[in-house]
C-alpha positions as a printed NumPy array, in Angstrom:
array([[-21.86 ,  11.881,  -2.065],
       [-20.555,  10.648,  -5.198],
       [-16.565,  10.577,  -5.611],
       [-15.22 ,  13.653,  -7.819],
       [-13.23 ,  11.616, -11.294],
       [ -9.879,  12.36 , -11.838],
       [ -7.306,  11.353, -14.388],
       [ -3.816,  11.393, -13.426],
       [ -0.837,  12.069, -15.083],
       [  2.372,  11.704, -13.11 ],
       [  5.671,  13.351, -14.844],
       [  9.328,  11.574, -15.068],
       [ 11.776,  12.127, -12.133],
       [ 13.827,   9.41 , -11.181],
       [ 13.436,   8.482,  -7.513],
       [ 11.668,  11.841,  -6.895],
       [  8.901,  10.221,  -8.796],
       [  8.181,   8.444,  -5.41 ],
       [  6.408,  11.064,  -4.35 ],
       [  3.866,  10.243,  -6.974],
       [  2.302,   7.178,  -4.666],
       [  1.945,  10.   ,  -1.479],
       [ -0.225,  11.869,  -3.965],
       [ -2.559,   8.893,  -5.249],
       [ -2.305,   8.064,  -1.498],
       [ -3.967,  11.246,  -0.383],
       [ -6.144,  11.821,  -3.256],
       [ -8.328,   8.38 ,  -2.812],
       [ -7.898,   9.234,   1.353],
       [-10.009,  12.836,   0.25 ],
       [-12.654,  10.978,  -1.668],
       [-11.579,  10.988,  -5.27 ],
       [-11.592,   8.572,  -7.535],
       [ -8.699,   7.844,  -9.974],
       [-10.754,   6.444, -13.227],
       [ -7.311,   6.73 , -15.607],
       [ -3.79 ,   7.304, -15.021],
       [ -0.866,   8.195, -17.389],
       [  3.107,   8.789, -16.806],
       [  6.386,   8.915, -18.081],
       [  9.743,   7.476, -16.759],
       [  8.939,   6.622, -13.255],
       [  6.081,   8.199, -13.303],
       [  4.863,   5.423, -15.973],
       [  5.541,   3.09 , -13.351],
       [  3.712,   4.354, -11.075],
       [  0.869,   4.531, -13.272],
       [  1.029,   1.345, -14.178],
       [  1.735,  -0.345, -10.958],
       [ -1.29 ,   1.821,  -9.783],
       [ -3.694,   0.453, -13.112],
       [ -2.736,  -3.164, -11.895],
       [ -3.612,  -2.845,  -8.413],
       [ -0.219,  -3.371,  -6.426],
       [  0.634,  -0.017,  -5.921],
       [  0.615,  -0.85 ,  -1.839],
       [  3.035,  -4.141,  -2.866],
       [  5.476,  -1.563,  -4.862],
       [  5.168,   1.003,  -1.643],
       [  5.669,  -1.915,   0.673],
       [  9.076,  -3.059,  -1.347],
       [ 10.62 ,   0.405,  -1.885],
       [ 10.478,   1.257,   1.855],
       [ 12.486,  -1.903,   2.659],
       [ 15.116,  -0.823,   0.45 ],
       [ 18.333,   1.1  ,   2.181],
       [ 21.723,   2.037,  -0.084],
       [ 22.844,  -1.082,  -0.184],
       [ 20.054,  -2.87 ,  -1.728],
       [ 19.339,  -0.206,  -4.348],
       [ 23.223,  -0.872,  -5.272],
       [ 22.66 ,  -4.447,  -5.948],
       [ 19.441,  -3.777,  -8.032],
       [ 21.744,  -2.273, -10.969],
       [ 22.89 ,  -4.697, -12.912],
       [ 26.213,  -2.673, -14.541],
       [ 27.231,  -3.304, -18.07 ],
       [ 29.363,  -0.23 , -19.377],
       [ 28.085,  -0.618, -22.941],
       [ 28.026,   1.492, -25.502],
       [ 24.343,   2.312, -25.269],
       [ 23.984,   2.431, -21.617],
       [ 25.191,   1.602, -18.007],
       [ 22.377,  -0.013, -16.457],
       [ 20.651,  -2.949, -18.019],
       [ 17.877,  -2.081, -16.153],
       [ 16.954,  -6.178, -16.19 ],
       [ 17.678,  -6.629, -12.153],
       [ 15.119,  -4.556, -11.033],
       [ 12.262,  -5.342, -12.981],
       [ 12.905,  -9.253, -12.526],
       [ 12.844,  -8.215,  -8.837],
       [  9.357,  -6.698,  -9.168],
       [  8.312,  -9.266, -11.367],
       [  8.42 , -11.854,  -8.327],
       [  6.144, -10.041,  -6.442],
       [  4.287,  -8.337,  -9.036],
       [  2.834, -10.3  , -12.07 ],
       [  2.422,  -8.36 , -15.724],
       [ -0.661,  -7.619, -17.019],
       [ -1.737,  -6.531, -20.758],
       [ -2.761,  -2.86 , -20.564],
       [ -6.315,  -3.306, -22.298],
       [ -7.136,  -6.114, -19.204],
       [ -6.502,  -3.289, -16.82 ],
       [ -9.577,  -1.934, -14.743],
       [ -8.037,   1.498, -14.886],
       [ -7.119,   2.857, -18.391],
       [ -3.09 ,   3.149, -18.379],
       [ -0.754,   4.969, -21.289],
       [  2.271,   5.01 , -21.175],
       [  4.945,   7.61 , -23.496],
       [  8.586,   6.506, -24.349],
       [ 10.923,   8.178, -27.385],
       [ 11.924,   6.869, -30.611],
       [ 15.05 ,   8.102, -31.378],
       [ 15.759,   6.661, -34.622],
       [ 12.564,   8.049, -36.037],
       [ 12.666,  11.208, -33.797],
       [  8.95 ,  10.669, -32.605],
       [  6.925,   9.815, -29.093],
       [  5.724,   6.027, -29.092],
       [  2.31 ,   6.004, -26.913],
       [  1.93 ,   2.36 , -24.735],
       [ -1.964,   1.865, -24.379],
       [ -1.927,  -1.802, -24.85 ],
       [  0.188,  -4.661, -24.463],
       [  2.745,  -5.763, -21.348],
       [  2.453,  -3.323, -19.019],
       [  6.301,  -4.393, -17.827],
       [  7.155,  -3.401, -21.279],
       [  5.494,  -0.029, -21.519],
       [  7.181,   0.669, -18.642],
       [ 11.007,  -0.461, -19.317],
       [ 10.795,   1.724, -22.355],
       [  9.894,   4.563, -21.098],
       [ 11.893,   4.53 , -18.401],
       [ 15.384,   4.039, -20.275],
       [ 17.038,   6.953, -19.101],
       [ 19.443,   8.17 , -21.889],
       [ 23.27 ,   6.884, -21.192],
       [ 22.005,   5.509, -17.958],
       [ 19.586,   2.768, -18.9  ],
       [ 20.603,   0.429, -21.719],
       [ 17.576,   1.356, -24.306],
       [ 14.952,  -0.628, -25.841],
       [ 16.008,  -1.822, -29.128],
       [ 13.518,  -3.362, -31.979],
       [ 13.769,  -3.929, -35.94 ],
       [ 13.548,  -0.082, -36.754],
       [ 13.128,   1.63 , -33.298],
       [ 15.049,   2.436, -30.48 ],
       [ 13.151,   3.313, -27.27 ],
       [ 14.409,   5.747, -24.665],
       [ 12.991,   7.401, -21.504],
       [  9.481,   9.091, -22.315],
       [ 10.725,  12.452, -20.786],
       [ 12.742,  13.247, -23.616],
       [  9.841,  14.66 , -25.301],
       [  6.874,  14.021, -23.291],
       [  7.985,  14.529, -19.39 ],
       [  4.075,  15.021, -18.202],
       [  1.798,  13.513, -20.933],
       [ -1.345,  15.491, -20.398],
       [ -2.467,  14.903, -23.72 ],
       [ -2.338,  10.994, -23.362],
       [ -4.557,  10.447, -20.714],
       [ -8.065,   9.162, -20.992],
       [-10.269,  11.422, -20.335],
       [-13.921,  10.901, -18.584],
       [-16.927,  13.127, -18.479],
       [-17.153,  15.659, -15.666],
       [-13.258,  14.572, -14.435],
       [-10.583,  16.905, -13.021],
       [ -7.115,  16.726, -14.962],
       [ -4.729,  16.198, -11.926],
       [ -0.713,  16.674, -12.821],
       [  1.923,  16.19 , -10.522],
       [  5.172,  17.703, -11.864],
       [  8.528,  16.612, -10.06 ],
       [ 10.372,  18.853, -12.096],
       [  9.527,  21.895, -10.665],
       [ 11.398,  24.969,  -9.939],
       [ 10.661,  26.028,  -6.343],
       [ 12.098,  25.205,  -3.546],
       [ 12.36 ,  22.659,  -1.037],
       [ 11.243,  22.807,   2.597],
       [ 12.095,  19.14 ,   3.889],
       [ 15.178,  19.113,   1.866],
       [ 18.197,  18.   ,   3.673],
       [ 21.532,  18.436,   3.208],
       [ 23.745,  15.427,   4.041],
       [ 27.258,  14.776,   4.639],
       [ 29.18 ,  13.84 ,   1.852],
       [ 29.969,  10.197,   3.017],
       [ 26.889,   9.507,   3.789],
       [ 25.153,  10.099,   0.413],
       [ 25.475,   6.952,  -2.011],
       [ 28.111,   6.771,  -4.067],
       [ 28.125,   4.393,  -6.561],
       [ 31.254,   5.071,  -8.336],
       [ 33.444,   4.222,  -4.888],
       [ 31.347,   1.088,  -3.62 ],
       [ 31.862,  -0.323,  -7.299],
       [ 35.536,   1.084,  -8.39 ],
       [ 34.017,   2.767, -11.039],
       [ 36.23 ,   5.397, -12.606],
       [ 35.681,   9.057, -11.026],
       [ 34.534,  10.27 , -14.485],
       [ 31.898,   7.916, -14.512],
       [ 30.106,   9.168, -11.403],
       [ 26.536,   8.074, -11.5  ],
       [ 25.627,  10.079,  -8.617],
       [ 28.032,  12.447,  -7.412],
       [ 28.627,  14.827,  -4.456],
       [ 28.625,  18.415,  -7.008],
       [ 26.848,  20.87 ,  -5.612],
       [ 25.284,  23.766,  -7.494],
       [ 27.961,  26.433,  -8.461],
       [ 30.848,  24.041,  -7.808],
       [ 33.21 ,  23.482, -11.034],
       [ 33.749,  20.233, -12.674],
       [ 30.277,  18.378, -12.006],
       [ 30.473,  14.558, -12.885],
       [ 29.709,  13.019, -16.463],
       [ 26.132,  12.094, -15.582],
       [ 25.713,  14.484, -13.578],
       [ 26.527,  17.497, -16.106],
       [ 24.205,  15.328, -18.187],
       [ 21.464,  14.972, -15.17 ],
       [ 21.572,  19.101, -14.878],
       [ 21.042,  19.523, -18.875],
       [ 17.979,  16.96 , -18.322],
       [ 16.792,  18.797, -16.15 ],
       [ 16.187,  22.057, -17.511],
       [ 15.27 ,  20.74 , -20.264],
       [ 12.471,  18.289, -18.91 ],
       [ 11.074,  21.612, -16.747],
       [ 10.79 ,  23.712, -19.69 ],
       [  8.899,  20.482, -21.729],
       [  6.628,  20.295, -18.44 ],
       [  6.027,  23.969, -18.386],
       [  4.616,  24.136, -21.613],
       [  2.776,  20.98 , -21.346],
       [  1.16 ,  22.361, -18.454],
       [  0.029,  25.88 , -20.316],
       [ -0.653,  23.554, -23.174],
       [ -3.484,  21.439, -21.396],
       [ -4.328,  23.91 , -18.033],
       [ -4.855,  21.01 , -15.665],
       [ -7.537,  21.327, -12.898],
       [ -5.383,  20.869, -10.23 ],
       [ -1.025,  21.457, -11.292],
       [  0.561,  19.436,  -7.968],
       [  4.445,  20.581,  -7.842],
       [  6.942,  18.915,  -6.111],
       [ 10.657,  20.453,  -6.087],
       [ 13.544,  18.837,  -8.417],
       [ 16.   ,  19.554,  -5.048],
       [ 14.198,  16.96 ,  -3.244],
       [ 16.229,  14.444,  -4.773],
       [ 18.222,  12.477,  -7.138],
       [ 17.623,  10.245,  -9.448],
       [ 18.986,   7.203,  -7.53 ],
       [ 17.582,   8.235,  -3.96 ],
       [ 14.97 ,   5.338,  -4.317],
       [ 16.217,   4.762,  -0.053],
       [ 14.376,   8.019,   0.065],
       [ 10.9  ,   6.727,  -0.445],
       [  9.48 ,   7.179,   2.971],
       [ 10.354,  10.801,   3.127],
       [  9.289,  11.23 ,  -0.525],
       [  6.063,   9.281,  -0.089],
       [  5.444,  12.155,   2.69 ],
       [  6.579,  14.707,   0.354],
       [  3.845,  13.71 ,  -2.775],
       [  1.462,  13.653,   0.378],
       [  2.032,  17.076,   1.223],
       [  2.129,  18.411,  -1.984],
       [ -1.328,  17.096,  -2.333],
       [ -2.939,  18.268,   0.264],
       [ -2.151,  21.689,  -0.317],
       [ -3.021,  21.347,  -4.426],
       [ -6.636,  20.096,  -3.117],
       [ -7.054,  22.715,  -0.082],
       [ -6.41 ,  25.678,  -2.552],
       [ -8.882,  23.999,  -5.609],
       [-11.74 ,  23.833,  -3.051],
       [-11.225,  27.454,  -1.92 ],
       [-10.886,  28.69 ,  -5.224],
       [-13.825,  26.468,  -6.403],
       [-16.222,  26.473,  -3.473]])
């Protein structure tokens, strides 16, 4: 039988974004067949990782990080613009994971990212795939952003969290979207002790009002700097994804709770792998009742 088409579009998210390869993972292990892919943030490099064929390298290298190695992968700079450079990790993948122009790719990839200057969405559908993805994953006062003569290039979830519209579309396909973003809640969740979560603000002796990733917990007072700025993300990246998703009606809407983690939980990525999985399988079990 010939393998149903589906394009993908996989929504920003930080870590949780993970989840994204569980969901490719189980949708090729049911018998579709991913002919285009498109993402923002992390879920751009997913997409893209996915379009150049090393999506199993990427899984391979995120499940041999633990707390420590995730620490070392962000190279700090405290500028104005930004606290990450962002550089570290990307040379890291780099070594192991060689760039590609986007029109050489077998599987059509876009990319979104935000130009802040000129207050509009910048679409990546050809070009350095590296570079697509750097820009639209520069998180805003997190990630150092991508600078040129007249634009300035932040994280593609500013305005485009789940870039339905962007995707290449193929006769006959299903629109698959996988939302990270959404508001329901979370099953495998776990709640862990406060010293065992990473901190990065007490490994480095960065100042407590700096918290990257803090240990505030909904309803609590005085939430750290990023992460007040984390919970106004948030909402506002669901309600983007919300209408995006009424916008466009996907085939199949895949949602995967914000509470099942933070943006820097990339030790996660076996349980969030298994999470995307999940998610998946129930998305695909309830479109072939409904469609059978």
């Amino acid at each position: 039988m010939e393998k149903k088409s589906v394009s993908l579009v996989l929504s920003s998210g930080g870590a949780r974004g993970i989840a994204h390869i569980g969901v490719i993972e189980e949708f090729e292990e049911q018998g579709f067949k991913i002919e285009s892919v498109a993402g923002s943030s992390m879920g751009a490099l997913i997409a893209g990782v996915y379009a150049m064929g090393y999506l199993d390298k990427y899984k391979e290298w995120l499940l041999s990080l633990n707390k420590t190695d995730v620490l070392n992968l962000m190279d700090f700079t405290f500028s104005k613009s930004g606290l990450i450079k962002g550089e570290k990790v990307f040379k890291t993948m780099r070594s192991f994971i060689p760039d590609k122009n986007i029109e050489d790719l077998d599987i059509p990839f876009t990319a979104v990212a935000t130009d802040i200057i000129n207050e509009k969405e910048v679409v990546f559908d050809k070009g350095s795939v590296y570079d697509a993805i750097r820009a639209s994953t520069a998180i805003p006062t997190v990630f150092t952003p991508v600078k040129n003569d007249d634009t300035i290039l932040v994280d593609g979830g500013v305005l485009n969290p789940l870039p339905l519209n962007r995707v290449k579309r193929n006769d006959g396909d299903l629109l698959v979207a996988v939302d990270v973003y959404a508001d329901i809640p979370c099953e495998e969740c776990k709640d862990e002790d406060s010293e065992q979560k990473l901190n990065i603000s007490s490994k480095l002796n960065i100042p407590a009002k700096l918290k990257i990733i803090d240990n505030h917990k909904k309803g609590q007072q005085n939430p750290g700097y990023l992460k007040l700025i984390d919970y106004a993300t948030r909402a506002m990246i669901f309600k983007l994804a919300e209408m995006s998703v009424q916008l466009y009606k996907p085939d199949i809407l895949i949602q995967i709770s914000r509470r099942s983690g933070n943006t820097f939980d990339f030790y996660k990525a076996e349980e969030l792998i298994e999470t995307g999985r999940k998610a998946a399988r129930e998305s695909i079990e309830k479109y072939k009742k409904e469609s059978s």
